[in-house]
Coordinates of C-alpha atoms and ligand atoms in Angstrom, one line a residue:
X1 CA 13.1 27.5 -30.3
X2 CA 10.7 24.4 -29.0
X3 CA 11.5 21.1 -31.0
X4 CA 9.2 18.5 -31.2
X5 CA 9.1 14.7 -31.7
X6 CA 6.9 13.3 -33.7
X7 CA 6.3 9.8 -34.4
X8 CA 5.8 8.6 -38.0
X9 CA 5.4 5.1 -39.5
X10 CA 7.0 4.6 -42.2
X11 CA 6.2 1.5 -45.1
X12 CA 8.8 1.5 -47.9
X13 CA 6.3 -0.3 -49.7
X14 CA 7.9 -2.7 -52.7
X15 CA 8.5 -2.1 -56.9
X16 CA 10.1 1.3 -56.7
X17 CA 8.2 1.9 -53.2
X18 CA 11.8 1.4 -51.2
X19 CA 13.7 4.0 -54.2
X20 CA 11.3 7.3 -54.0
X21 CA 10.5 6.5 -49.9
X22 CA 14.8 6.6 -49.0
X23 CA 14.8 10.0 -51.2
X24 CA 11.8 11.5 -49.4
X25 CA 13.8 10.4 -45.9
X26 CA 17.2 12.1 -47.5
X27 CA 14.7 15.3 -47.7
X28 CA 13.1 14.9 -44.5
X29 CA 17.0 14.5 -43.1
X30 CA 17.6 18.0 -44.3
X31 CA 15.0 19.7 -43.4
X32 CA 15.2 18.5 -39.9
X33 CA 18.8 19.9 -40.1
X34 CA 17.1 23.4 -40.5
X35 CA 14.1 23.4 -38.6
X36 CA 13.0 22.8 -35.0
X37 CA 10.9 19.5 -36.0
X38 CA 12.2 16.0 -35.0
X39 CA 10.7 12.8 -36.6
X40 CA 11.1 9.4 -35.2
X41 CA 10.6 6.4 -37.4
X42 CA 9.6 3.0 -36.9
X43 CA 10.0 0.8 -40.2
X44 CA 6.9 -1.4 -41.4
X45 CA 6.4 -4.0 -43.3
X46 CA 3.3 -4.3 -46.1
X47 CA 2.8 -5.2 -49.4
X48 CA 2.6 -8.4 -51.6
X49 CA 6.0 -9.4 -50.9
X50 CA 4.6 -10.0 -46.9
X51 CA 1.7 -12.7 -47.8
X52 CA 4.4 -15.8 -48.2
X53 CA 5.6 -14.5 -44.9
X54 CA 2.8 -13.3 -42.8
X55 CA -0.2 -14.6 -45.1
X56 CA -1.1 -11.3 -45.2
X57 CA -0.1 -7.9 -47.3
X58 CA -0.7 -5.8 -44.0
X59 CA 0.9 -7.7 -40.8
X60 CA -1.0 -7.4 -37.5
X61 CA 2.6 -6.3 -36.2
X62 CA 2.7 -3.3 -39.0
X63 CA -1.2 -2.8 -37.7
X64 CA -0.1 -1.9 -34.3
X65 CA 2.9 -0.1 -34.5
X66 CA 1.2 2.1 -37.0
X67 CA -0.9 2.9 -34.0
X68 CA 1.9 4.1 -31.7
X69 CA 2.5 7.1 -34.4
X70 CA 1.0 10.2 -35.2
X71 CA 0.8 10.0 -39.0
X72 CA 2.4 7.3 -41.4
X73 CA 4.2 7.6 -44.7
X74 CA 3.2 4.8 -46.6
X75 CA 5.0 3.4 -50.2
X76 CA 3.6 2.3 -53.1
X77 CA 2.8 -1.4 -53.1
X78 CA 1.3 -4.2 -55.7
X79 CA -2.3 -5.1 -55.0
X80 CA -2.6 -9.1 -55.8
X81 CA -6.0 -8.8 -58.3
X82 CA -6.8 -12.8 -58.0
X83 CA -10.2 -13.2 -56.4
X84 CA -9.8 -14.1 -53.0
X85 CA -6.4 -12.4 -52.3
X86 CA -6.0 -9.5 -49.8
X87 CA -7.9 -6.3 -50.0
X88 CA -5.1 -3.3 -51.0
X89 CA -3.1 -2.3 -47.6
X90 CA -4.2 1.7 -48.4
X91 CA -7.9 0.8 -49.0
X92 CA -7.4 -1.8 -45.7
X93 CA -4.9 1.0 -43.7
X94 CA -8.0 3.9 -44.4
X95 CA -10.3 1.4 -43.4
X96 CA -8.9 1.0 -39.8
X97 CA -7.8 4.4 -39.3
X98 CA -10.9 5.7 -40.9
X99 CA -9.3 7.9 -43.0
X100 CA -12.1 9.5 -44.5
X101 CA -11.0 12.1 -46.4
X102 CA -8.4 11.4 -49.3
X103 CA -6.8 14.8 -50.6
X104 CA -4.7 15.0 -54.2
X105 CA -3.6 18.2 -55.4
X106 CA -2.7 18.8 -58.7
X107 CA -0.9 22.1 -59.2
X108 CA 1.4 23.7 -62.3
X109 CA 5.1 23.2 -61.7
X110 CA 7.7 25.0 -63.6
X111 CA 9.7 22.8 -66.0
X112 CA 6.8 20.0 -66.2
X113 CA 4.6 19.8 -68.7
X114 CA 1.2 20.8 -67.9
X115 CA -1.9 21.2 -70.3
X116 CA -2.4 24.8 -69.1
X117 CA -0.9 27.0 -66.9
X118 CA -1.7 28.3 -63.4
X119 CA -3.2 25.3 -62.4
X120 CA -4.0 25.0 -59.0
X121 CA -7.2 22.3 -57.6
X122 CA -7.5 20.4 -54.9
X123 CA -9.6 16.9 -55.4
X124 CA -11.2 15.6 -51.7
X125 CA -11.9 11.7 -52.5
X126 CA -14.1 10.1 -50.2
X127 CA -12.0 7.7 -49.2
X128 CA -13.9 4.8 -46.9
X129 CA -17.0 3.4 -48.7
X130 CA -18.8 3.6 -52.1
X131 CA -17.4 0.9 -54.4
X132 CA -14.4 0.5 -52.0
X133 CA -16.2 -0.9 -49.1
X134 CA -14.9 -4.4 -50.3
X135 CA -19.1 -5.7 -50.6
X136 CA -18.0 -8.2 -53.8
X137 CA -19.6 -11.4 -54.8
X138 CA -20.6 -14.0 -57.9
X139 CA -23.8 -13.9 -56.8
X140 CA -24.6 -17.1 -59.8
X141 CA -21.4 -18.4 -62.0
X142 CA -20.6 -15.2 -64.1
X143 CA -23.0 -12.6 -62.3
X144 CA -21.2 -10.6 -60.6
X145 CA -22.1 -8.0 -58.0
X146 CA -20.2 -4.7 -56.1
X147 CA -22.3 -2.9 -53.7
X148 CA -21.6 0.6 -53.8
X149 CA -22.5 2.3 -50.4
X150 CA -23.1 5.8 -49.5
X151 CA -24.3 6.8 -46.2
X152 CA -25.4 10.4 -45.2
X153 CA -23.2 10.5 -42.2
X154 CA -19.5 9.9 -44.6
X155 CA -20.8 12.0 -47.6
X156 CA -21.6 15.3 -44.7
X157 CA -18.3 14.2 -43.2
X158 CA -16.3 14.7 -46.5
X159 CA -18.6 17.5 -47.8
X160 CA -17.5 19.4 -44.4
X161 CA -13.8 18.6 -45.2
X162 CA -14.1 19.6 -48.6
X163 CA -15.8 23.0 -48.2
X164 CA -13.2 24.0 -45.2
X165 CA -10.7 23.2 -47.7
X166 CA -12.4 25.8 -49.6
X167 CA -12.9 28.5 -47.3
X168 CA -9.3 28.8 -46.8
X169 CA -8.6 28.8 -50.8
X170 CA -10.7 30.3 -53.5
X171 CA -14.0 29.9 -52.0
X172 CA -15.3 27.5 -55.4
X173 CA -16.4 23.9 -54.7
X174 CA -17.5 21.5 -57.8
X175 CA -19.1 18.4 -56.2
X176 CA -19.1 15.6 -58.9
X177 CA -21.6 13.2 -59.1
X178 CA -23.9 10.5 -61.2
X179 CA -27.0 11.3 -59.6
X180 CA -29.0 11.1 -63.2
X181 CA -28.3 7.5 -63.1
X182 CA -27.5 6.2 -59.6
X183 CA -30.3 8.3 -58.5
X184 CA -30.4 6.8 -54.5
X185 CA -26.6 6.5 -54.1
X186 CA -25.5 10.0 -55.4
X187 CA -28.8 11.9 -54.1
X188 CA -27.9 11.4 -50.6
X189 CA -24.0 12.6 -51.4
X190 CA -25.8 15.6 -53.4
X191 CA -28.1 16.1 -50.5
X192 CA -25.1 16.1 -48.4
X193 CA -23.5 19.3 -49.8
X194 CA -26.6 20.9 -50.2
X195 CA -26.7 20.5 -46.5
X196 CA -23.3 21.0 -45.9
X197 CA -23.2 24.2 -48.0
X198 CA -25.8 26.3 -46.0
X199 CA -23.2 26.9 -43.9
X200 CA -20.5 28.5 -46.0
X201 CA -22.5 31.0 -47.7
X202 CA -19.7 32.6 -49.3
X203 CA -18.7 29.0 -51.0
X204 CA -20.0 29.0 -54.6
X205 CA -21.0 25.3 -55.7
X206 CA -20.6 23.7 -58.6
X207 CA -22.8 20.6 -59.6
X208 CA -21.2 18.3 -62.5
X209 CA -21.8 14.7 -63.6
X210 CA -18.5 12.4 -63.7
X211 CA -18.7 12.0 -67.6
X212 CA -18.5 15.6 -68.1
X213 CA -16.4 16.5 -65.3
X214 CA -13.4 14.6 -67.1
X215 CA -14.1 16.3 -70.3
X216 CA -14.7 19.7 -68.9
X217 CA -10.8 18.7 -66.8
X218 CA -9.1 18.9 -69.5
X219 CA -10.9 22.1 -71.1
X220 CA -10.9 24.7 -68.6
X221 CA -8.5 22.5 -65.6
X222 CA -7.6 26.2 -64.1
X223 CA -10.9 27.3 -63.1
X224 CA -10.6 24.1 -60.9
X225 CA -10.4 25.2 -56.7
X226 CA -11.5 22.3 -54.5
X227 CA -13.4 19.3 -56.2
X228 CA -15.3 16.9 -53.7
X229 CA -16.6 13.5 -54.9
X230 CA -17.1 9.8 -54.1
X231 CA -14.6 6.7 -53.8
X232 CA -14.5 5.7 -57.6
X233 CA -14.7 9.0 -59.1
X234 CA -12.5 10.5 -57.0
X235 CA -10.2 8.0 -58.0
X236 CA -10.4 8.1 -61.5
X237 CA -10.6 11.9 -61.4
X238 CA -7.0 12.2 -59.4
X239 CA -5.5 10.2 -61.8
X240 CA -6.5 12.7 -64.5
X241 CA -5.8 15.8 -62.9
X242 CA -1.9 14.2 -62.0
X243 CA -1.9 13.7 -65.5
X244 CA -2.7 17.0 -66.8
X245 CA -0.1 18.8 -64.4
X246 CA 2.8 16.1 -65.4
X247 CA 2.0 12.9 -64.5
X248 CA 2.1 10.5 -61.7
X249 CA 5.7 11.1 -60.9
X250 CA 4.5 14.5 -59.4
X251 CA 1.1 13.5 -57.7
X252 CA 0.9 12.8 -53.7
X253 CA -2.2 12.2 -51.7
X254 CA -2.7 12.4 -48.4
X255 CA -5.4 10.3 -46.4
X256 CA -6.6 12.3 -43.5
X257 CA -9.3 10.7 -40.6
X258 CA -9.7 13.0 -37.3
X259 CA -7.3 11.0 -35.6
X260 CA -4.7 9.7 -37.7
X261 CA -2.9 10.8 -41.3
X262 CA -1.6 8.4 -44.0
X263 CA 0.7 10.4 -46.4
X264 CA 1.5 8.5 -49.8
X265 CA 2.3 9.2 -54.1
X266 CA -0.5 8.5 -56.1
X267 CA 1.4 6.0 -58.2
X268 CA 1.6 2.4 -57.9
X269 CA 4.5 -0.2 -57.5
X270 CA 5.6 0.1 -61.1
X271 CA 6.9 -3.3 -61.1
X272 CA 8.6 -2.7 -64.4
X273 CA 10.8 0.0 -62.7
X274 CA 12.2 -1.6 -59.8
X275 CA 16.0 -1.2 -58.3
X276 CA 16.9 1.2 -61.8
X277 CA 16.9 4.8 -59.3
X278 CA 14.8 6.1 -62.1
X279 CA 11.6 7.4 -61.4
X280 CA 10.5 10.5 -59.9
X281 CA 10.6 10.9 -56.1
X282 CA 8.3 14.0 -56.0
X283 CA 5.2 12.6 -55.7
X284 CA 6.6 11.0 -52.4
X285 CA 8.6 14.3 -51.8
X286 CA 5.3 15.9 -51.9
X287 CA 3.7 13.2 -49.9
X288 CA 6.0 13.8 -47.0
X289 CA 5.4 17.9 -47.3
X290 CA 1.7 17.0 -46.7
X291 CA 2.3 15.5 -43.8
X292 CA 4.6 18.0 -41.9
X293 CA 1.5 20.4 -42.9
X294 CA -0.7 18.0 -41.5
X295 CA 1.7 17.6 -38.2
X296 CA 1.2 21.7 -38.2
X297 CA 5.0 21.7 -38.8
X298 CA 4.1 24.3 -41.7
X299 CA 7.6 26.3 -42.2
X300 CA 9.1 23.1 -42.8
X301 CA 6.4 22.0 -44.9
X302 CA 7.0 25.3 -47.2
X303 CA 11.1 25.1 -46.9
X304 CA 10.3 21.7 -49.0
X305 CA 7.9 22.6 -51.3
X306 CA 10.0 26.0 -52.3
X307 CA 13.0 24.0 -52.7
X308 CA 11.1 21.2 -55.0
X309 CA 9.7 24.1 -57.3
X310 CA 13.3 25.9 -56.8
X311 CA 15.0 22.5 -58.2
X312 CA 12.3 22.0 -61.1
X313 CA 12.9 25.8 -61.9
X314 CA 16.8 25.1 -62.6
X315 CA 15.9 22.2 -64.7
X316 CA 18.9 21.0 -64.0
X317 CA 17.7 17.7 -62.1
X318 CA 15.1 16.1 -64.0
X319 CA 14.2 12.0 -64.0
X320 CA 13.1 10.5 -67.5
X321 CA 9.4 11.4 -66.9
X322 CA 10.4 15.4 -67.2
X323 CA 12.4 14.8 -70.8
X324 CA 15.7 14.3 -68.2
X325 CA 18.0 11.2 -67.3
X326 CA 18.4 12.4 -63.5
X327 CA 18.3 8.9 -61.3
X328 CA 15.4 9.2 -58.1
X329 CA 18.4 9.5 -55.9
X330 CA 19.8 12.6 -57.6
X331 CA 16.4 14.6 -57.5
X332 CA 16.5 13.5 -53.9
X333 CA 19.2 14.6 -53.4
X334 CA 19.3 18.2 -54.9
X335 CA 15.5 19.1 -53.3
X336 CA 17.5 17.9 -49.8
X337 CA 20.5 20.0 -50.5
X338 CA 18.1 23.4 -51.6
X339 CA 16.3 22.4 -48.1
X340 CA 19.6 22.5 -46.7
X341 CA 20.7 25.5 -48.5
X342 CA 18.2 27.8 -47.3
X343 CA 18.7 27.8 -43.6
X344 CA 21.6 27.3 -40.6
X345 CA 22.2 23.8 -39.7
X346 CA 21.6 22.4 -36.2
X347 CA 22.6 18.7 -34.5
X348 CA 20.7 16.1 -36.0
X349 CA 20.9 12.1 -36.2
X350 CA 18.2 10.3 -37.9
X351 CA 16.3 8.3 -35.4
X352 CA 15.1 4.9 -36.3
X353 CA 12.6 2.5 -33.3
X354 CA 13.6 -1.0 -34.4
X355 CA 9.8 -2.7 -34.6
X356 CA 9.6 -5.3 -32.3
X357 CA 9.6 -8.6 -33.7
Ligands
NAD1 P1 1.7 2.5 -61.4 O1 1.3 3.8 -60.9 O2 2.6 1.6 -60.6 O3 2.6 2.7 -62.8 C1 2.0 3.1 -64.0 C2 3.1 3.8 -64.8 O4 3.1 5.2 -64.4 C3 4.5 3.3 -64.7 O5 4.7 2.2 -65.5 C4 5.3 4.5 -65.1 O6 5.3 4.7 -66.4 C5 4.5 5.6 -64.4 N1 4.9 6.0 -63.1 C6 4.4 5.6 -61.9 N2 5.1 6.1 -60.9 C7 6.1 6.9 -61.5 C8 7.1 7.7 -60.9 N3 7.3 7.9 -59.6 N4 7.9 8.4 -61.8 C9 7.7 8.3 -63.1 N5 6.8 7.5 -63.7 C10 6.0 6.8 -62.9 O7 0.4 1.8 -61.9 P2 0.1 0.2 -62.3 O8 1.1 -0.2 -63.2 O9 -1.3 0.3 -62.7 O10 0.1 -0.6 -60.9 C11 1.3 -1.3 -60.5 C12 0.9 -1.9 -59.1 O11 0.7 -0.9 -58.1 C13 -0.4 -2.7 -59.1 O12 -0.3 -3.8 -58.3 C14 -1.4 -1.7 -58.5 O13 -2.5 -2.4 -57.8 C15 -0.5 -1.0 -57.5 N6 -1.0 0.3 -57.0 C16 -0.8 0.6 -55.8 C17 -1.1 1.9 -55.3 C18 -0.8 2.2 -53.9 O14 0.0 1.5 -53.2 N7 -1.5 3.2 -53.3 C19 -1.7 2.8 -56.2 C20 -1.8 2.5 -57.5 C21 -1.5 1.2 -58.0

């Protein structure tokens, strides 16, 4: 059996960031207890909590050890909203890894509550311009202005990802749009799957605008396969569809450029949360599945996502967001112990680079 290092960054983030990021390292532990895949960590910093320090939320330091690794788990952090302050460290990190392609799937798990059942969709954000590219000013006091850009060349890109994605699931992809309105901007991103789309004949398309897609969510959210959309809408959309299968506690994204992957939860910092081991480590457990997938570590990949759905099937380990008054660190640590559970145990020492100060 071949083992294989990989290198990952990892940001602990801040707010609960540092809570649901040790429990997804107890799981990866296990699981490279039980499978041939090594890991080896180098620690970042980023966040809010860096700018007294650095001046900065994302340290040049972080910045280039990030680039000595493969693929990057990265924790929740607090975005600063004065104007002025730092861009947010994902929006900045996809930015210089040009992460274009920002996947959230939303999927019925036993013991959560989901608004229907067999629930299975994959949302592909595009993840590097429209409203996100950062183009802000007060153009006069109290006017105002974002640009929102969308170039041919990142809508075919995405398009492309999205209806691979596709092809290898149900063969259904809804593009979501406001072309009635933003008529220039969203024509070229429609244009883009029509494109796209000639070349996956067996794909069948779906065209919706963004006010109805969120209605038409939470009527029929199981005919759902892959959705593909811009920045904003994307982001808005994810957020719904976490909520409809459980919540944010459950959701993970992954960021995914052709050279680089960044593996995060959907959620945020939670500030109100911080240091009480109580919220939900899945959507980071989840996060850190992704990425073995992505790292084509797939057996280890599925040994964590079986023993996820295995622990949510007992119901015996549930944090307050479920209806159950588990701490983070227990859920961690029963999905680490089904991972362990389920195979024969080899020699393994976590390893952790020290970064270089
Ligand atoms: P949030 O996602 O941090 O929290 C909103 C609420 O969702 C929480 O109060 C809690 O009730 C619930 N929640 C979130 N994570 C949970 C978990 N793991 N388990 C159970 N319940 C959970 O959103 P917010 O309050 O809007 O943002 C807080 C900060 O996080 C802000 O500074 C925001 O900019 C930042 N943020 C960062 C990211 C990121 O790092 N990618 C994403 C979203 C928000």
């Amino acid at each position: 059996m071949s083992t294989k290092t990989h290198k990952i960054g990892i940001l602990p983030g801040e707010g609960i960031g540092p809570e649901v990021v040790d429990s997804a390292m107890m799981v990866l532990d296990a699981v490279q207890k039980v499978e041939s895949v090594r890991l080896e960590y180098s620690k970042g910093e980023a966040g809010a909590y860096c700018i007294e320090k650095y001046g900065t939320n994302l340290p040049e330091k972080t910045v280039d050890l990030l680039k000595g690794t493969e693929a990057c788990l990265k924790g929740p952090m607090t975005t600063p909203e004065e104007p002025g302050s730092p861009r947010s460290v994902a929006v900045t990190l996809r930015s210089i890894f040009d992460l274009y392609a920002n996947v959230r799937p939303s999927r019925s798990l036993p013991n959560v509550t989901s608004l229907k059942p067999g629930i299975d969709m994959i949302i592909v954000r595009e993840n590097t311009e429209g409203l996100y590219a950062g183009k802000e000013f007060e153009a006069a006091p109290g006017v105002g202005i974002a640009l929102r850009i969308i170039t041919k060349a990142a809508s075919e890109r995405v398009v492309k990802f999205a209806l691979e994605l596709a092809a290898k699931r149900r063969n259904r992809l809804t593009f979501v749009h406001k072309g009635n309105i933003l008529k220039i901007t969203d024509g070229i991103f429609k244009q883009a799957v029509y494109d796209k789309a000639k070349s996956y004949p067996d794909i069948e398309l779906e065209d919706l605008h963004i006010d109805i897609a969120t209605a038409q969510l939470i009527k029929r959210p199981e005919s759902f396969d892959v959705i593909v959309t811009t920045n904003l809408f994307g982001d808005i959309l994810s957020d719904e569809a976490a909520q409809i299968v459980g919540g944010l506690g459950v959701a993970a994204g992954a960021n995914i450029g052709d050279h680089y992957g960044m593996f995060e939860p959907v959620h945020g910092s939670a500030p109100k949360y911080t240091g009480q081991n109580k919220v939900n480590p899945i959507a980071t457990i989840e996060a850190v599945k992704m990425m073995l997938e992505y790292l084509g570590e797939k057996k280890a990949a599925e040994r964590i996502g079986k023993a996820t759905v295995k622990v949510l099937e007992e119901g015996k380990v549930l944090t307050y967001d479920l209806g159950g008054q588990s701490k983070t660190s227990d859920m961690g640590r029963a999905i680490a112990e089904k991972v362990a559970q389920s195979g024969s145990s080899s020699t393994y020492a976590r390893r952790i680079v020290a970064p270089a100060d």
